PDB file of C-alpha atoms in Angstrom:
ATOM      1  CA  UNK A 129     -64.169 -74.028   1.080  1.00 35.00           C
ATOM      2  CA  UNK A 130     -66.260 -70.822   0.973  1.00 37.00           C
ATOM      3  CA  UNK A 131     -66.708 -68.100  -1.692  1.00 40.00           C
ATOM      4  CA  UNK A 132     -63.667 -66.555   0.274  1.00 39.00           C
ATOM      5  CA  UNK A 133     -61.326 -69.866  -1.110  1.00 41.00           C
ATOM      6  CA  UNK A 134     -61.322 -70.012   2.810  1.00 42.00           C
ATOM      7  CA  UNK A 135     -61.907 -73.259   5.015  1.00 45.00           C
ATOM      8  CA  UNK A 136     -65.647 -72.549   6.117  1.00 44.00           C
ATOM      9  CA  UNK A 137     -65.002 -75.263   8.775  1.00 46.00           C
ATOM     10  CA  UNK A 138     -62.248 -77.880   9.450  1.00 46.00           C
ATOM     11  CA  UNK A 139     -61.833 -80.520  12.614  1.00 47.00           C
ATOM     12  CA  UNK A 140     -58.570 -82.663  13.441  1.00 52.00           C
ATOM     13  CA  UNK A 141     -60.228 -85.390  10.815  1.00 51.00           C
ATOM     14  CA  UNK A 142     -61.130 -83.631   8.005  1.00 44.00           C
ATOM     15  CA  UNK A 143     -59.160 -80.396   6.587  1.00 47.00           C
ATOM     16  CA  UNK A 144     -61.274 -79.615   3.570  1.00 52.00           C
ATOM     17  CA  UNK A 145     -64.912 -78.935   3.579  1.00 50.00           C
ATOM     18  CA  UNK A 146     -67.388 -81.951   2.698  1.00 60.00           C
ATOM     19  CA  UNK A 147     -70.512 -82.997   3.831  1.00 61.00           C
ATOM     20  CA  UNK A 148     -69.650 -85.369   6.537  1.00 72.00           C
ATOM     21  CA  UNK A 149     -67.626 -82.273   8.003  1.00 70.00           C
ATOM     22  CA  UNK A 150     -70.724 -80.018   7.984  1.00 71.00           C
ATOM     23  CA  UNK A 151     -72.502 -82.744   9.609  1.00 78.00           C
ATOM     24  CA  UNK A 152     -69.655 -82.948  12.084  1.00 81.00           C
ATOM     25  CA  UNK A 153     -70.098 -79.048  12.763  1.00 78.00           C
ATOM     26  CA  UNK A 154     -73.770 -79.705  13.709  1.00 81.00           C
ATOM     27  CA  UNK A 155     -73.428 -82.509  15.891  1.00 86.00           C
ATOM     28  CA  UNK A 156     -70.883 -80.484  17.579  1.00 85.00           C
ATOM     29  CA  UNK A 157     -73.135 -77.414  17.656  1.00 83.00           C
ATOM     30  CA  UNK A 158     -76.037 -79.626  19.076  1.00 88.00           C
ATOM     31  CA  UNK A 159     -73.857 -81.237  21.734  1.00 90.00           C
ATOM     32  CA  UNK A 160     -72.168 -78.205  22.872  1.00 89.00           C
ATOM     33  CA  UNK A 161     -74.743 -75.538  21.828  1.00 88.00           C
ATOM     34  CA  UNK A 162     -72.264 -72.198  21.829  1.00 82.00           C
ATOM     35  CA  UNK A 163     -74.053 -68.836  23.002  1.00 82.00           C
ATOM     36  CA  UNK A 164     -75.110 -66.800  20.310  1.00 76.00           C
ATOM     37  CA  UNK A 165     -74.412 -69.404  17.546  1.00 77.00           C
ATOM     38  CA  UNK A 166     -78.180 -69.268  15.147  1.00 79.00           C
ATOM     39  CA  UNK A 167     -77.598 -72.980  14.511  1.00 83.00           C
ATOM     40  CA  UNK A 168     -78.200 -73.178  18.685  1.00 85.00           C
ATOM     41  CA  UNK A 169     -81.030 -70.889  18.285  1.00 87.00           C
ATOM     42  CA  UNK A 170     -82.473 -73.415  15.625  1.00 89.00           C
ATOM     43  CA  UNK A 171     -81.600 -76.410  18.017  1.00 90.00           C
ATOM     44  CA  UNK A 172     -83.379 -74.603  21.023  1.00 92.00           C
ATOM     45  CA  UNK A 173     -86.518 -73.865  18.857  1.00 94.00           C
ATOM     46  CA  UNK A 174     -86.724 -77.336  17.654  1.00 93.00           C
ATOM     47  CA  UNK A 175     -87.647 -79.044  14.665  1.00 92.00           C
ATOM     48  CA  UNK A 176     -90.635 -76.929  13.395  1.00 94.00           C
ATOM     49  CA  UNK A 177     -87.919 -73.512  13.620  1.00 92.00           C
ATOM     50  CA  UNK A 178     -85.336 -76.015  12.080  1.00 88.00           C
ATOM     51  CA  UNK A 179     -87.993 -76.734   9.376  1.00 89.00           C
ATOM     52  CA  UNK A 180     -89.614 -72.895   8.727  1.00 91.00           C
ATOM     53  CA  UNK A 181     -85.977 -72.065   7.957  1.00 85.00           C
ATOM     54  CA  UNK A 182     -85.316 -74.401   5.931  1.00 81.00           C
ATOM     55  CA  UNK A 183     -87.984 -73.847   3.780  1.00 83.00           C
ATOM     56  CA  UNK A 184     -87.240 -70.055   3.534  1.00 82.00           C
ATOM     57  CA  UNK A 185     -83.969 -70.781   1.957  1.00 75.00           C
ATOM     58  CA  UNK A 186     -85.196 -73.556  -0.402  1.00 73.00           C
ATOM     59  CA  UNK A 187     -87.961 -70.889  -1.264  1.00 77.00           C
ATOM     60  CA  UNK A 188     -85.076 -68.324  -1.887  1.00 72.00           C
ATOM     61  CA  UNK A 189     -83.725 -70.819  -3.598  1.00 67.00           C
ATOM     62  CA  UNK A 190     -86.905 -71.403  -6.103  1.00 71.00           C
ATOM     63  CA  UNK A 191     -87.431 -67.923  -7.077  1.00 70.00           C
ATOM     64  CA  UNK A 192     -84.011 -67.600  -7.715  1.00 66.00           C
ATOM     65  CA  UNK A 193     -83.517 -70.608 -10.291  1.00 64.00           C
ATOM     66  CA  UNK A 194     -86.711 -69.721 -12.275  1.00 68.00           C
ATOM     67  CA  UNK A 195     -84.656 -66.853 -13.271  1.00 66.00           C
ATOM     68  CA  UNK A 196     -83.249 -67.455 -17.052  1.00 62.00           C
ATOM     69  CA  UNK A 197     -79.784 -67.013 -15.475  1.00 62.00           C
ATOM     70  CA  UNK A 198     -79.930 -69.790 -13.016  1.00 54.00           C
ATOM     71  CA  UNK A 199     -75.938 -69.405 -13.121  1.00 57.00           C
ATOM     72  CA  UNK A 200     -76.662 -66.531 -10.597  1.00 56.00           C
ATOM     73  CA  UNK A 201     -76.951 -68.218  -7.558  1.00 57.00           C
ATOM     74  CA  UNK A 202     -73.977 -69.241  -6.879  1.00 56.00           C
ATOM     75  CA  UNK A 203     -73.010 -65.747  -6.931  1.00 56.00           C
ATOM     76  CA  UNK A 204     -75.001 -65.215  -3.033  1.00 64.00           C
ATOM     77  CA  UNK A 205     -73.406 -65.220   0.129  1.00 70.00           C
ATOM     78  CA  UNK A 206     -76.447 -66.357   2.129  1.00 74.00           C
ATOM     79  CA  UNK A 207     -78.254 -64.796   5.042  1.00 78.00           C
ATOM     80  CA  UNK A 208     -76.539 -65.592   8.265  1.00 80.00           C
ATOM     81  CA  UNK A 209     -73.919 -67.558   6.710  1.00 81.00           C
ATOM     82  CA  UNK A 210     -71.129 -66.547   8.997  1.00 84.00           C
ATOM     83  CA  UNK A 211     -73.138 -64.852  11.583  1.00 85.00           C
ATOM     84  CA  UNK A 212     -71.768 -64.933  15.463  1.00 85.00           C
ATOM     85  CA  UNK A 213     -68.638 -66.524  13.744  1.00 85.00           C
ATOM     86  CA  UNK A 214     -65.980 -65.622  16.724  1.00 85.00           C
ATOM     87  CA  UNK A 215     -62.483 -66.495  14.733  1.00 83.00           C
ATOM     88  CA  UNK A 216     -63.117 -65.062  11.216  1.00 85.00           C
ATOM     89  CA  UNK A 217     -60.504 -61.928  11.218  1.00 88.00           C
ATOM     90  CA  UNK A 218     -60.292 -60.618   7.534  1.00 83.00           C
ATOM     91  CA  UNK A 219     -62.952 -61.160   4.648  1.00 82.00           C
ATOM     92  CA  UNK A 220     -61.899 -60.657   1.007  1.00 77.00           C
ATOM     93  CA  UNK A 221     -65.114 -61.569  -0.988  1.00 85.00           C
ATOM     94  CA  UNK A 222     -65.152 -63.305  -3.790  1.00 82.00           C
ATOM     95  CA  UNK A 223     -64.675 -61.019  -7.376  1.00 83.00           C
ATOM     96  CA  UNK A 224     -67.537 -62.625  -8.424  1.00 82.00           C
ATOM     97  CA  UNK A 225     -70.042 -62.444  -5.733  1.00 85.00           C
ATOM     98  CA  UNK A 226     -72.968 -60.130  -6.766  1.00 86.00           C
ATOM     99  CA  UNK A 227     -75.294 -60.207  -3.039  1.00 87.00           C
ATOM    100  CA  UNK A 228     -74.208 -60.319   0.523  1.00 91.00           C
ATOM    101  CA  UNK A 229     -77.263 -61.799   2.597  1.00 87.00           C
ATOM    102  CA  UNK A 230     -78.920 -60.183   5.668  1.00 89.00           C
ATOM    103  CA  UNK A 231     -76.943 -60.653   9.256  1.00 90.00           C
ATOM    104  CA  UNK A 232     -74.132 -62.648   6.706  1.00 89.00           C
ATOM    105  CA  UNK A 233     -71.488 -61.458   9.025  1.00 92.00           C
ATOM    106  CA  UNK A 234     -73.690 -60.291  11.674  1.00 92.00           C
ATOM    107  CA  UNK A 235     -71.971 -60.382  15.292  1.00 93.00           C
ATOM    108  CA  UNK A 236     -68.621 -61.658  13.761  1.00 92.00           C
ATOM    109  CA  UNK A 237     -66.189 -60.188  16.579  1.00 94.00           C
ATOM    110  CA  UNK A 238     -62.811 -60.935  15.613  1.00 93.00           C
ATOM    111  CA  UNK A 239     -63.690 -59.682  12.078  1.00 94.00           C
ATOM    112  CA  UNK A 240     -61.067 -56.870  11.235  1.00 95.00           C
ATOM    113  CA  UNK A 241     -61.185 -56.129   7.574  1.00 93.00           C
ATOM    114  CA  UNK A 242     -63.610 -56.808   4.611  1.00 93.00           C
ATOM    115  CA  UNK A 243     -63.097 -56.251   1.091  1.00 92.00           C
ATOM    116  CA  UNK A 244     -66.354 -55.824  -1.088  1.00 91.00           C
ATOM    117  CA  UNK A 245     -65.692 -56.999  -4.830  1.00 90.00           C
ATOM    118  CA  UNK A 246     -66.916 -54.600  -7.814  1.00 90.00           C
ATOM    119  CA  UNK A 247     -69.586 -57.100  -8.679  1.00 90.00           C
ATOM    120  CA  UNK A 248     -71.575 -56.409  -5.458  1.00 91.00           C
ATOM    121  CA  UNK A 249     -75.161 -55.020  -5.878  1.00 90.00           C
ATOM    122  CA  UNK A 250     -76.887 -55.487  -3.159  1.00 90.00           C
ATOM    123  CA  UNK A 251     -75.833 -55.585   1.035  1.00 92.00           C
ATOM    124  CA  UNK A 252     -78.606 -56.874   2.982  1.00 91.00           C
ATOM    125  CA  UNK A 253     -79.632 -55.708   6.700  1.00 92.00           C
ATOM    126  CA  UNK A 254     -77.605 -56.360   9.392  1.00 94.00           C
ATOM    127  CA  UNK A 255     -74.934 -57.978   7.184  1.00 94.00           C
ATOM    128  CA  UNK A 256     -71.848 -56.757   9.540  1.00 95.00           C
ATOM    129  CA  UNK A 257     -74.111 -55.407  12.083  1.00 95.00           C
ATOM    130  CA  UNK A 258     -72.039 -55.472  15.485  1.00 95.00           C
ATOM    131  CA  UNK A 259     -68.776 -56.234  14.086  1.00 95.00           C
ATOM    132  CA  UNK A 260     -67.107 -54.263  16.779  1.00 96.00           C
ATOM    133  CA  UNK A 261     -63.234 -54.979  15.334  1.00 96.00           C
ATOM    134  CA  UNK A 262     -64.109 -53.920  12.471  1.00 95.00           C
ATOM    135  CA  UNK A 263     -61.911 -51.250  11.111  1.00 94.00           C
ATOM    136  CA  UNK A 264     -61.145 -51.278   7.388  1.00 92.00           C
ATOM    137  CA  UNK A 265     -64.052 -51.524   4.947  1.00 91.00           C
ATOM    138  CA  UNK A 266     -63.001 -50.983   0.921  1.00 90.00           C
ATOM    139  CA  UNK A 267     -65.990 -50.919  -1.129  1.00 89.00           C
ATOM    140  CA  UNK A 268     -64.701 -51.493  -4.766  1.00 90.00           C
ATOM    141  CA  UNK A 269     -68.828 -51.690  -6.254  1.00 88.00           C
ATOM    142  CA  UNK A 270     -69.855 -48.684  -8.183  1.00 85.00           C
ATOM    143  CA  UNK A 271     -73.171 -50.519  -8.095  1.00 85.00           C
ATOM    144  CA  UNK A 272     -74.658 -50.077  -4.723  1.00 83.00           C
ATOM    145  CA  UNK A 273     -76.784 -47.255  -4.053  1.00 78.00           C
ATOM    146  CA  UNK A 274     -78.412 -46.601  -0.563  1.00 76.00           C
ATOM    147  CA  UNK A 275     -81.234 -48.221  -1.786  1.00 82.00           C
ATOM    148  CA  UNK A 276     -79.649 -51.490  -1.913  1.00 87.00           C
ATOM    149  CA  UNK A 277     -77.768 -51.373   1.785  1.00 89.00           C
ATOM    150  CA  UNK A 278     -80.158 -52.877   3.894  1.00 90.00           C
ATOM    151  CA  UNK A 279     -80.925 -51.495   7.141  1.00 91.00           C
ATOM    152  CA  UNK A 280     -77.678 -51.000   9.699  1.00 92.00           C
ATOM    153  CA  UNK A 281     -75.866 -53.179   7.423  1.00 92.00           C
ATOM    154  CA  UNK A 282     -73.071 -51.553   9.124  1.00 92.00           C
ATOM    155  CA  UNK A 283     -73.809 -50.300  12.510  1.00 93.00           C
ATOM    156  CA  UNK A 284     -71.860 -51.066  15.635  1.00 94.00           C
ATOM    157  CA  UNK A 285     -68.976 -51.082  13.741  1.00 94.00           C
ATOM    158  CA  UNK A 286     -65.706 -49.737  15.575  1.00 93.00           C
ATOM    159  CA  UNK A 287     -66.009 -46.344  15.911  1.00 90.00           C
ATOM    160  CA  UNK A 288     -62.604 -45.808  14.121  1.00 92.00           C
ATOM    161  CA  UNK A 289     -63.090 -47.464  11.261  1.00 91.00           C
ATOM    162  CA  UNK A 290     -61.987 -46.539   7.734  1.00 88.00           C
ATOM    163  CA  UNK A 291     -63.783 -46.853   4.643  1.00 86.00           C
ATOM    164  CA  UNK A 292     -62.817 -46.679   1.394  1.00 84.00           C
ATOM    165  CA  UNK A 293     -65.142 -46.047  -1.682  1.00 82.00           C
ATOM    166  CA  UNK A 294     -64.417 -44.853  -4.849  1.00 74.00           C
ATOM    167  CA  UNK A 295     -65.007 -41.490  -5.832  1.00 71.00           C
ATOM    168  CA  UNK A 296     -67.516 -41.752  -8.079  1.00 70.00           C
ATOM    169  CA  UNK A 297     -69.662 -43.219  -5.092  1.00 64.00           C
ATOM    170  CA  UNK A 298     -68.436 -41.018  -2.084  1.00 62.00           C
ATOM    171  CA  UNK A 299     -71.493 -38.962  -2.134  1.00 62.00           C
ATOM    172  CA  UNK A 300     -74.024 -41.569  -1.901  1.00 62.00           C
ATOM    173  CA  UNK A 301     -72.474 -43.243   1.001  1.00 60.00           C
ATOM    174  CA  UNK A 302     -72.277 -40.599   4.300  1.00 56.00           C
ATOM    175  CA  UNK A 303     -75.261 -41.852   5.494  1.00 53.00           C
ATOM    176  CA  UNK A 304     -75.030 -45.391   5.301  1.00 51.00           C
ATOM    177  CA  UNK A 305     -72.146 -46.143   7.653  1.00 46.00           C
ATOM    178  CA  UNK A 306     -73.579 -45.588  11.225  1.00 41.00           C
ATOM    179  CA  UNK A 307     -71.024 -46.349  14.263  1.00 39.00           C
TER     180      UNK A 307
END
């Protein structure tokens, strides 16, 4: 399961996340290789790509744990993590996520609603970039500023979409929502 409490991936052999069913997803993904999937972008690449990335997260990683409050990073949703994702429809985040990665829901099409918890600080670039379903977006957070919504975190959104911030925040946001 994901930070959502949502199955992150499931086959006709295994209905709750596990290893061996994330290993299953990228056999699948290498066999198959679906367009605009970044896992196919990594396979295409090849093993030095597969490798660089890799590293970046485990760096990411690093820096993070070296903080005193290690207990933190479980609290990410990490860059790309459901980017080009084609059946997710409706995100509620978890209450106690603090970080939404770059491109985390970047391309996700069928996306339709997303819910972002009061313990959110930071929204990285790109993070529902193209989301072109998307219509409702509540922002709960009083702590993001525009200096901690990455670039076009949320352009190419659909052009009717409603967000909802409290009012304590409406000022700062007019310019970070770009359709």
């Amino acid at each position: 399961y994901s930070c959502f409490h949502n199955p992150v991936f499931q086959s006709d052999s295994r209905h709750e996340f596990s290893y061996e069913g994330l290993m299953e997803l990228l056999k699948g993904r290498k066999e198959t290789k679906p367009e605009g999937s970044y896992t196919t972008y990594l396979f295409e690449k090849g093993i030095d790509k597969i490798l660089k990335k890799c590293g970046e997260e485990a760096t990411e990683i690093t820096i993070a744990a070296k903080n005193p409050d290690a207990e933190e990073l479980k609290y990410e949703i990490a860059d790309k993590a459901f980017a080009n994702n084609k059946k997710l429809k409706t995100v509620t985040i978890g209450t106690n996520i603090t970080s939404i990665g770059s491109k985390a829901f970047y391309k996700c099409t069928s996306l339709k609603s997303v819910v972002i918890p009061t313990k959110v600080t930071k929204i990285g670039s790109y993070a529902f970039y193209g989301c072109k379903n998307l219509k409702k977006v509540q922002i709960k957070t009083d702590k993001l500023t525009d200096k901690k919504i990455g670039a076009k975190a949320f352009t190419s959104i659909n052009s009717k979409a409603v967000v909802t911030v409290s009012k304590k925040k409406a000022t700062c946001f007019p310019d970070l929502i770009s359709i």
